[in-house]
CSV table of C-alpha atoms in Angstrom, one decimal:
chain,number,residue,atom,x,y,z
D,30,MET,CA,94.5,118.0,117.1
D,31,ILE,CA,96.9,115.1,116.4
D,32,ARG,CA,95.8,115.0,112.7
D,33,THR,CA,96.3,118.7,112.4
D,34,ALA,CA,99.8,118.4,113.8
D,35,LEU,CA,100.6,115.8,111.2
D,36,ALA,CA,99.3,118.0,108.4
D,37,ALA,CA,101.6,120.8,109.5
D,38,LEU,CA,104.6,118.4,109.5
D,39,LEU,CA,103.6,117.3,105.9
D,40,LEU,CA,103.8,120.9,104.8
D,41,LEU,CA,107.1,121.5,106.5
D,42,ALA,CA,108.8,118.3,105.2
D,43,THR,CA,110.2,119.8,102.0
D,44,PRO,CA,113.9,119.0,101.4
D,45,ALA,CA,115.4,120.9,98.5
D,46,LEU,CA,116.3,119.1,95.2
D,47,ALA,CA,120.0,119.6,95.8
D,48,GLU,CA,119.7,117.7,99.1
D,49,VAL,CA,118.0,114.7,97.7
D,50,GLU,CA,120.6,112.0,98.2
D,51,VAL,CA,119.3,108.6,97.4
D,52,GLN,CA,120.6,105.6,99.3
D,53,GLU,CA,120.0,102.0,98.2
D,54,VAL,CA,119.0,99.8,101.2
D,55,THR,CA,118.7,96.0,101.4
D,56,SER,CA,117.0,94.6,104.5
D,57,PRO,CA,118.5,91.6,106.3
D,58,GLY,CA,115.7,89.6,104.7
D,59,GLY,CA,116.7,90.7,101.2
D,60,ILE,CA,114.1,93.4,100.5
D,61,ASP,CA,115.4,96.3,98.5
D,62,ALA,CA,114.4,100.0,98.9
D,63,TRP,CA,115.5,103.5,98.2
D,64,LEU,CA,115.9,106.0,101.0
D,65,VAL,CA,116.3,109.7,101.4
D,66,GLU,CA,117.1,110.7,105.0
D,67,GLU,CA,115.6,113.9,106.2
D,68,HIS,CA,115.9,114.2,110.0
D,69,SER,CA,114.8,117.8,110.4
D,70,ILE,CA,111.1,116.8,110.9
D,71,PRO,CA,110.1,113.7,112.9
D,72,PHE,CA,108.0,112.2,110.1
D,73,THR,CA,108.5,109.5,107.4
D,74,ALA,CA,106.7,108.9,104.1
D,75,LEU,CA,106.7,105.3,102.7
D,76,GLU,CA,105.6,104.2,99.2
D,77,ILE,CA,105.2,100.6,98.2
D,78,ARG,CA,104.3,99.2,94.8
D,79,PHE,CA,103.5,95.6,94.1
D,80,VAL,CA,103.7,94.9,90.4
D,81,PRO,CA,102.1,94.3,88.0
D,82,GLY,CA,98.7,94.7,89.8
D,83,ALA,CA,95.3,94.3,88.4
D,84,ALA,CA,96.7,92.9,85.1
D,85,LEU,CA,97.0,89.7,87.2
D,86,ASP,CA,93.2,89.4,87.5
D,87,ARG,CA,92.3,85.8,86.9
D,88,GLU,CA,90.3,84.8,83.8
D,89,GLY,CA,86.7,85.8,84.4
D,90,LYS,CA,87.5,87.6,87.7
D,91,ARG,CA,88.1,91.1,86.3
D,92,GLY,CA,87.9,93.6,89.2
D,93,ALA,CA,89.2,91.2,91.9
D,94,VAL,CA,92.5,93.0,92.5
D,95,ASN,CA,90.8,96.4,92.6
D,96,LEU,CA,88.2,95.2,95.1
D,97,MET,CA,90.9,93.5,97.2
D,98,ALA,CA,92.9,96.8,97.3
D,99,GLY,CA,89.8,98.6,98.5
D,100,LEU,CA,89.4,96.1,101.3
D,101,LEU,CA,92.8,96.4,102.8
D,102,GLU,CA,91.7,99.2,105.1
D,103,GLU,CA,88.4,97.5,106.0
D,104,GLY,CA,89.7,95.6,109.0
D,105,THR,CA,92.2,93.1,110.3
D,106,GLY,CA,92.0,90.6,113.1
D,107,ASP,CA,89.7,91.8,115.8
D,108,LEU,CA,89.5,95.3,114.2
D,109,ASP,CA,86.6,96.1,111.9
D,110,ALA,CA,86.7,99.0,109.5
D,111,GLN,CA,85.8,101.5,112.1
D,112,GLY,CA,88.2,100.0,114.6
D,113,PHE,CA,91.0,100.1,112.1
D,114,ALA,CA,90.3,103.7,111.2
D,115,ALA,CA,90.2,104.7,114.9
D,116,ALA,CA,93.6,103.0,115.6
D,117,ARG,CA,95.2,104.7,112.6
D,118,ASP,CA,93.9,108.1,113.6
D,119,GLU,CA,95.0,107.6,117.2
D,120,LEU,CA,98.5,107.2,115.8
D,121,ALA,CA,98.2,110.3,113.6
D,122,ALA,CA,99.1,108.0,110.7
D,123,SER,CA,97.8,108.1,107.1
D,124,PHE,CA,97.5,105.0,104.9
D,125,GLY,CA,96.4,104.8,101.3
D,126,TYR,CA,95.7,101.8,99.1
D,127,ASP,CA,95.0,101.7,95.3
D,128,ALA,CA,95.1,99.4,92.3
D,129,SER,CA,96.0,100.0,88.6
D,130,ASP,CA,96.8,97.4,86.0
D,131,ASP,CA,100.5,97.9,86.6
D,132,ALA,CA,100.6,98.1,90.4
D,133,VAL,CA,98.9,97.7,93.7
D,134,SER,CA,100.0,100.8,95.6
D,135,VAL,CA,100.3,101.3,99.4
D,136,SER,CA,101.2,104.7,100.8
D,137,ALA,CA,101.9,105.5,104.5
D,138,ARG,CA,102.8,108.6,106.5
D,139,PHE,CA,103.7,108.4,110.2
D,140,LEU,CA,105.4,110.2,113.0
D,141,THR,CA,108.7,108.9,114.3
D,142,GLU,CA,107.4,108.6,117.8
D,143,ASN,CA,104.6,106.3,116.6
D,144,ARG,CA,106.6,104.5,113.9
D,145,ASP,CA,106.6,101.0,115.4
D,146,ALA,CA,102.9,101.0,116.2
D,147,ALA,CA,102.0,102.6,112.8
D,148,VAL,CA,104.1,100.1,110.9
D,149,ASP,CA,102.6,97.2,112.8
D,150,LEU,CA,99.0,98.4,112.0
D,151,LEU,CA,100.0,98.8,108.3
D,152,ARG,CA,101.6,95.3,108.3
D,153,ARG,CA,98.4,93.8,109.6
D,154,SER,CA,96.4,95.5,106.8
D,155,ILE,CA,98.7,94.2,104.2
D,156,VAL,CA,99.5,90.7,105.5
D,157,GLU,CA,96.4,89.9,107.6
D,158,PRO,CA,93.4,91.7,106.1
D,159,ALA,CA,90.1,90.3,107.4
D,160,PHE,CA,88.1,90.3,104.2
D,161,THR,CA,84.9,89.8,106.1
D,162,GLN,CA,81.8,89.1,104.0
D,163,GLU,CA,80.2,92.3,105.3
D,164,ALA,CA,83.2,94.4,104.2
D,165,VAL,CA,83.3,92.6,100.8
D,166,ASP,CA,79.6,93.3,100.2
D,167,ARG,CA,79.9,97.0,101.3
D,168,VAL,CA,83.0,97.8,99.1
D,169,ARG,CA,81.6,95.8,96.2
D,170,ASP,CA,78.5,98.1,96.3
D,171,GLN,CA,80.9,101.1,96.2
D,172,VAL,CA,82.6,99.7,93.2
D,173,LEU,CA,79.3,98.9,91.4
D,174,SER,CA,78.3,102.5,92.1
D,175,ILE,CA,81.5,103.7,90.3
D,176,ILE,CA,80.9,101.4,87.4
D,177,ALA,CA,77.3,102.7,87.1
D,178,SER,CA,78.6,106.3,87.2
D,179,ASP,CA,81.2,105.6,84.5
D,180,ALA,CA,78.5,104.3,82.2
D,181,THR,CA,77.1,107.8,82.0
D,182,ASP,CA,80.4,109.7,81.9
D,183,PRO,CA,81.5,110.5,78.3
D,184,GLY,CA,85.2,110.6,79.3
D,185,ALA,CA,85.0,107.2,81.0
D,186,ILE,CA,83.2,105.8,78.0
D,187,ALA,CA,85.8,107.2,75.6
D,188,ALA,CA,88.7,105.7,77.7
D,189,ARG,CA,87.0,102.3,77.9
D,190,THR,CA,86.2,102.3,74.2
D,191,TRP,CA,89.8,103.1,73.3
D,192,ASP,CA,91.2,100.5,75.6
D,193,ALA,CA,88.8,97.8,74.3
D,194,ALA,CA,89.8,98.6,70.7
D,195,ALA,CA,93.5,98.8,71.4
D,196,TYR,CA,93.9,95.8,73.7
D,197,PRO,CA,91.0,93.4,73.0
D,198,ASP,CA,92.8,90.3,74.3
D,199,HIS,CA,94.6,91.8,77.2
D,200,PRO,CA,93.6,93.0,80.7
D,201,TYR,CA,94.4,96.6,79.6
D,202,GLY,CA,91.3,96.3,77.3
D,203,ARG,CA,88.9,95.9,80.3
D,204,PRO,CA,88.3,98.4,83.1
D,205,VAL,CA,90.4,97.9,86.3
D,206,GLU,CA,87.1,98.1,88.3
D,207,GLY,CA,85.7,95.2,86.2
D,208,THR,CA,82.1,95.1,84.8
D,209,ARG,CA,78.9,94.8,86.7
D,210,ASP,CA,78.7,91.1,85.9
D,211,SER,CA,82.3,90.3,86.8
D,212,VAL,CA,82.2,92.3,90.1
D,213,GLU,CA,78.8,90.9,91.2
D,214,GLY,CA,80.2,87.4,90.6
D,215,LEU,CA,83.3,87.8,92.8
D,216,THR,CA,83.5,85.8,96.0
D,217,ARG,CA,85.5,86.2,99.1
D,218,ASP,CA,87.7,83.3,97.9
D,219,ASP,CA,88.4,85.4,94.7
D,220,ILE,CA,89.5,88.3,96.9
D,221,VAL,CA,91.9,86.0,98.9
D,222,GLN,CA,93.3,84.7,95.7
D,223,ALA,CA,93.9,88.2,94.3
D,224,HIS,CA,95.7,89.1,97.6
D,225,ARG,CA,97.9,86.0,97.3
D,226,ASP,CA,98.6,86.7,93.6
D,227,THR,CA,99.6,90.4,93.8
D,228,LEU,CA,101.1,91.1,97.3
D,229,VAL,CA,104.4,89.2,96.9
D,230,ARG,CA,107.9,90.1,97.9
D,231,ASP,CA,109.7,89.3,94.6
D,232,ASP,CA,107.7,92.0,92.7
D,233,VAL,CA,107.8,94.9,95.2
D,234,TYR,CA,109.3,98.3,95.0
D,235,VAL,CA,109.8,100.5,98.1
D,236,SER,CA,110.9,104.0,98.8
D,237,ALA,CA,111.1,105.9,102.1
D,238,VAL,CA,111.8,109.6,102.8
D,239,GLY,CA,112.1,111.2,106.2
D,240,ASP,CA,113.3,110.6,109.7
D,241,ILE,CA,114.7,107.1,109.4
D,242,THR,CA,118.1,105.6,109.0
D,243,PRO,CA,119.1,102.8,106.6
D,244,GLU,CA,119.3,100.3,109.5
D,245,GLU,CA,115.9,101.3,110.8
D,246,LEU,CA,114.4,101.1,107.3
D,247,GLY,CA,115.9,97.6,106.8
D,248,ALA,CA,114.3,96.3,110.0
D,249,LEU,CA,111.0,98.0,109.1
D,250,LEU,CA,111.0,96.3,105.7
D,251,ASP,CA,111.3,92.8,107.2
D,252,ASP,CA,108.7,93.5,109.8
D,253,LEU,CA,106.3,95.0,107.3
D,254,LEU,CA,106.7,92.7,104.3
D,255,GLY,CA,108.7,89.7,105.5
D,256,GLU,CA,105.6,87.4,106.0
D,257,LEU,CA,104.3,87.9,102.4
D,258,PRO,CA,104.7,85.1,99.9
D,259,ARG,CA,107.9,85.4,97.9
D,260,SER,CA,106.4,84.9,94.4
D,261,THR,CA,103.0,85.0,92.7
D,262,GLU,CA,101.0,81.9,91.7
D,263,ALA,CA,99.3,83.8,88.9
D,264,PRO,CA,100.4,83.6,85.2
D,265,MET,CA,102.1,86.8,84.1
D,266,PRO,CA,100.5,88.9,81.4
D,267,GLU,CA,102.0,89.0,77.9
D,268,THR,CA,102.8,92.1,75.9
D,269,ALA,CA,99.5,93.9,75.1
D,270,GLY,CA,100.2,94.5,71.4
D,271,TRP,CA,98.2,97.1,69.5
D,272,SER,CA,95.0,96.6,67.6
D,273,ILE,CA,93.1,99.9,67.3
D,274,GLU,CA,92.6,100.9,63.7
D,275,PRO,CA,93.6,104.3,62.4
D,276,GLY,CA,90.7,106.7,61.7
D,277,VAL,CA,87.6,107.9,63.7
D,278,GLN,CA,85.3,105.8,65.8
D,279,VAL,CA,82.2,107.5,67.0
D,280,VAL,CA,80.1,106.4,70.0
D,281,ASP,CA,76.7,108.0,69.9
D,282,PHE,CA,75.9,109.6,73.3
D,283,ASP,CA,73.5,112.3,74.1
D,284,THR,CA,75.7,115.2,75.4
D,285,PRO,CA,76.2,118.8,74.3
D,286,GLN,CA,80.0,118.2,74.1
D,287,SER,CA,81.9,115.4,72.4
D,288,VAL,CA,84.8,113.9,74.2
D,289,VAL,CA,87.7,113.0,72.0
D,290,VAL,CA,90.5,110.6,72.8
D,291,PHE,CA,93.3,110.4,70.1
D,292,GLY,CA,96.7,108.8,69.7
D,293,GLN,CA,98.8,106.0,68.4
D,294,GLN,CA,101.4,103.5,69.7
D,295,GLY,CA,104.1,105.3,71.6
D,296,MET,CA,107.7,104.6,72.8
D,297,GLU,CA,109.2,102.4,75.5
D,298,ARG,CA,110.7,104.2,78.5
D,299,ASP,CA,114.1,102.6,78.0
D,300,ASP,CA,114.3,103.6,74.3
D,301,PRO,CA,117.5,105.6,73.7
D,302,ASP,CA,115.3,108.3,72.1
D,303,PHE,CA,112.8,108.6,74.9
D,304,PHE,CA,114.2,112.0,76.2
D,305,PRO,CA,114.0,113.7,72.8
D,306,ALA,CA,110.5,112.2,72.3
D,307,TYR,CA,109.5,113.5,75.8
D,308,VAL,CA,110.6,117.0,75.0
D,309,LEU,CA,109.1,116.9,71.5
D,310,THR,CA,105.7,115.8,73.0
D,311,HIS,CA,105.9,118.6,75.5
D,312,ILE,CA,106.3,121.1,72.7
D,313,PHE,CA,103.3,119.4,70.9
D,314,GLY,CA,100.9,118.9,73.7
D,315,GLY,CA,102.2,120.0,77.1
D,316,GLY,CA,103.2,123.2,78.9
D,317,GLY,CA,99.9,124.9,78.9
D,318,PHE,CA,99.2,127.7,76.4
D,319,GLU,CA,102.7,127.3,74.9
D,320,SER,CA,102.0,123.9,73.3
D,321,ARG,CA,101.1,123.7,69.6
D,322,LEU,CA,97.8,122.0,70.3
D,323,MET,CA,96.7,124.7,72.7
D,324,GLU,CA,97.8,127.4,70.4
D,325,GLU,CA,96.1,126.0,67.3
D,326,VAL,CA,93.0,124.4,68.8
D,327,ARG,CA,92.1,126.8,71.7
D,328,VAL,CA,93.9,130.1,71.2
D,329,GLU,CA,93.6,130.5,67.4
D,330,ARG,CA,90.2,128.8,67.0
D,331,GLY,CA,88.5,128.5,70.4
D,332,LEU,CA,87.4,125.0,69.8
D,333,THR,CA,88.1,123.7,73.3
D,334,TYR,CA,88.9,124.8,76.8
D,335,GLY,CA,91.9,122.5,77.1
D,336,ILE,CA,93.8,119.9,75.0
D,337,GLY,CA,97.0,118.0,75.6
D,338,ALA,CA,99.1,115.0,74.6
D,339,TYR,CA,101.5,112.8,76.5
D,340,LEU,CA,103.7,109.8,76.3
D,341,ALA,CA,102.5,106.9,78.5
D,342,PRO,CA,104.9,104.0,78.6
D,343,ARG,CA,103.1,101.2,80.5
D,344,GLU,CA,104.3,97.9,81.7
D,345,TYR,CA,102.9,95.9,78.8
D,346,SER,CA,102.4,98.6,76.1
D,347,GLU,CA,103.3,102.2,75.3
D,348,VAL,CA,101.1,104.9,73.9
D,349,LEU,CA,101.2,108.5,72.7
D,350,MET,CA,97.8,109.9,73.6
D,351,GLY,CA,95.8,113.1,73.9
D,352,GLN,CA,92.3,114.2,74.9
D,353,ALA,CA,90.0,117.1,74.5
D,354,ALA,CA,86.3,118.0,74.5
D,355,SER,CA,84.4,120.3,72.1
D,356,ALA,CA,80.9,121.3,71.3
D,357,ASN,CA,79.2,118.9,68.9
D,358,SER,CA,79.1,121.6,66.2
D,359,SER,CA,82.9,122.1,66.4
D,360,THR,CA,84.2,118.6,67.1
D,361,ALA,CA,84.8,117.8,63.4
D,362,GLU,CA,86.9,120.9,63.0
D,363,MET,CA,88.9,120.1,66.1
D,364,VAL,CA,89.7,116.6,64.9
D,365,GLU,CA,90.8,118.0,61.6
D,366,VAL,CA,93.2,120.5,63.3
D,367,VAL,CA,94.6,117.7,65.5
D,368,GLN,CA,95.3,115.6,62.3
D,369,ASP,CA,97.0,118.6,60.7
D,370,GLU,CA,99.1,119.3,63.7
D,371,TRP,CA,100.1,115.6,64.1
D,372,ALA,CA,101.4,115.8,60.5
D,373,ARG,CA,103.2,119.1,61.1
D,374,ILE,CA,105.0,118.0,64.2
D,375,ALA,CA,106.4,115.1,62.3
D,376,ASP,CA,108.4,117.6,60.3
D,377,GLY,CA,110.2,118.8,63.5
D,378,VAL,CA,110.2,122.0,65.6
D,379,THR,CA,112.1,125.3,65.7
D,380,GLN,CA,115.2,126.1,67.8
D,381,GLU,CA,113.1,128.6,69.7
D,382,GLU,CA,110.5,126.0,70.6
D,383,LEU,CA,113.2,123.6,71.7
D,384,ASP,CA,114.9,126.3,73.9
D,385,GLU,CA,111.7,127.3,75.5
D,386,ALA,CA,110.8,123.7,76.3
D,387,LYS,CA,114.2,123.1,77.9
D,388,THR,CA,113.8,126.2,80.0
D,389,TYR,CA,110.4,125.1,81.2
D,390,LEU,CA,111.2,121.4,81.8
D,391,THR,CA,114.5,122.0,83.7
D,392,GLY,CA,113.0,124.8,85.7
D,393,ALA,CA,109.8,122.9,86.7
D,394,TYR,CA,111.6,119.7,87.6
D,395,PRO,CA,112.9,120.8,91.1
D,396,LEU,CA,109.3,121.9,92.0
D,397,ARG,CA,108.2,118.3,92.0
D,398,PHE,CA,110.4,117.7,95.1
D,399,ASP,CA,108.1,119.7,97.4
D,400,GLY,CA,107.7,117.2,100.3
D,401,ASN,CA,108.6,113.8,101.6
D,402,ALA,CA,105.5,112.2,100.2
D,403,ASN,CA,106.1,113.5,96.7
D,404,ILE,CA,109.8,112.5,96.8
D,405,ALA,CA,108.9,109.0,97.9
D,406,GLY,CA,106.4,108.7,95.0
D,407,ILE,CA,109.1,109.9,92.5
D,408,LEU,CA,111.6,107.4,93.9
D,409,VAL,CA,109.3,104.4,93.6
D,410,ALA,CA,108.3,105.4,90.1
D,411,MET,CA,112.0,105.7,89.2
D,412,GLN,CA,112.6,102.1,90.4
D,413,MET,CA,109.7,100.8,88.4
D,414,ASP,CA,111.1,102.6,85.3
D,415,GLU,CA,114.5,100.9,86.1
D,416,LEU,CA,116.3,104.2,86.4
D,417,SER,CA,119.4,104.7,88.5
D,418,PRO,CA,119.4,106.7,91.8
D,419,ASP,CA,121.5,109.4,90.1
D,420,TYR,CA,118.8,110.1,87.6
D,421,ILE,CA,117.6,113.0,89.8
D,422,ALA,CA,121.0,114.7,89.5
D,423,THR,CA,121.5,114.0,85.8
D,424,ARG,CA,118.0,114.4,84.4
D,425,ASN,CA,118.2,118.1,83.6
D,426,ASP,CA,121.6,117.6,82.0
D,427,ARG,CA,120.1,115.0,79.7
D,428,ILE,CA,117.4,117.5,78.7
D,429,GLU,CA,119.9,120.2,78.0
D,430,GLU,CA,122.0,117.9,75.8
D,431,ILE,CA,119.1,117.4,73.3
D,432,THR,CA,119.7,119.0,69.9
D,433,LEU,CA,117.5,120.1,67.2
D,434,ASP,CA,118.8,117.2,65.1
D,435,ASP,CA,117.7,114.8,67.8
D,436,ILE,CA,114.3,116.2,67.8
D,437,SER,CA,114.0,116.2,64.0
D,438,ARG,CA,115.1,112.5,63.8
D,439,VAL,CA,112.7,111.4,66.5
D,440,ALA,CA,109.7,113.5,65.2
D,441,GLY,CA,109.6,111.7,61.9
D,442,GLU,CA,109.8,108.3,63.6
D,443,LEU,CA,107.4,108.9,66.5
D,444,TYR,CA,104.6,110.9,65.0
D,445,ARG,CA,103.0,108.8,62.3
D,446,PRO,CA,99.8,110.6,60.9
D,447,ASP,CA,98.7,107.5,59.0
D,448,GLU,CA,98.4,105.6,62.3
D,449,LEU,CA,96.5,108.3,64.2
D,450,SER,CA,93.2,107.0,65.8
D,451,PHE,CA,90.3,108.9,67.3
D,452,VAL,CA,87.5,107.8,69.7
D,453,VAL,CA,84.7,110.4,69.8
D,454,VAL,CA,81.9,110.1,72.4
D,455,GLY,CA,79.0,112.4,71.7
D,456,GLN,CA,76.9,113.5,68.7
D,457,PRO,CA,79.6,115.3,66.6
D,458,GLU,CA,78.1,117.1,63.6
D,459,GLY,CA,79.6,116.3,60.2
D,460,LEU,CA,82.1,113.8,61.6
D,461,PRO,CA,81.5,110.3,60.1
D,462,ALA,CA,83.1,107.2,61.6
D,463,THR,CA,85.8,105.8,59.4
D,464,ASN,CA,86.7,102.6,61.3
């Protein structure tokens, strides 16, 4: 019944975009956070990101940070995994833990009446995880099961193959989960080291949305994170670089459909031309059936169910990527169409396409702010992208200011057909590998 009540509050906690006023908060202990106060519902959403995350895996210990993140909810002190889950549920709280190369993520949702107890339980999971050998072995088995499943998943194989080719000498080039050999070799000491390397105060971003004041949030931050080490002991990763060769790489795999990943090096998030590039890429590969790729590949030729492209500026690299799947008999044609459209978009777009993209992107943006948890996630991502708090209010204006000349200039610089690469997993007919 308590969990049902919390779910109802989550649905009700939906401040309108116009009411999203971001406050910058610094705790007495010096921890920074962004806050949106929303006192109509006695509920708060908290998002925490420790960066960079699994990119800090030590040499030969790939998968340690991912395994560590999976163990944070497996017990603390005298609470084993079941005891921790029972204590969390008794408080009607919700906690989530995850790891990517660029961040270890911690999410929390709690009622105001249970805030102190919920935050203390969350603190114990972050600062004092038990990491018992029993839990390490159990979660390790879960990770190994995921790795085994990915080995038979064409999409996962395509992603791993792409990453290995693009970033052969960087953590990005190896799966966050690690390999079977690396995960089987991890010890409890490796998990403790991964915890000490990644969960540090100097590299943390925090956002809170809900029934909490700046003063209350400041005290909460010190209680929750104040005992963590200030800085990491791990060497920081270098820029990933870019090594994948243009052309087509085929991975033979017995499946009726080939999975195709394609792209080239992209654009940094702080590039002055990122907004025109974002709108241009929406026209090319986003926005459902209105995008050029969907129109040409699915609507006109029926070669795939869905296809898209997107800009992905990461902490140590940036990429312009897309993905689709097609029957083995039609994959070669689909690749040819993508190559043609990549060259065509480099010549720019029409005013009608630009106007339609602006209408969609500015109209859809407020819909992202549909609850405390979503807003908290947006705020923490903004901090990681080094955006200012007023970005929410100015973002649509910046979209509207983009001209056709801006798009034309960026199109020729961003979309470079001679650098386009494909990784194809399947048995595509008539599609030879060229790299």
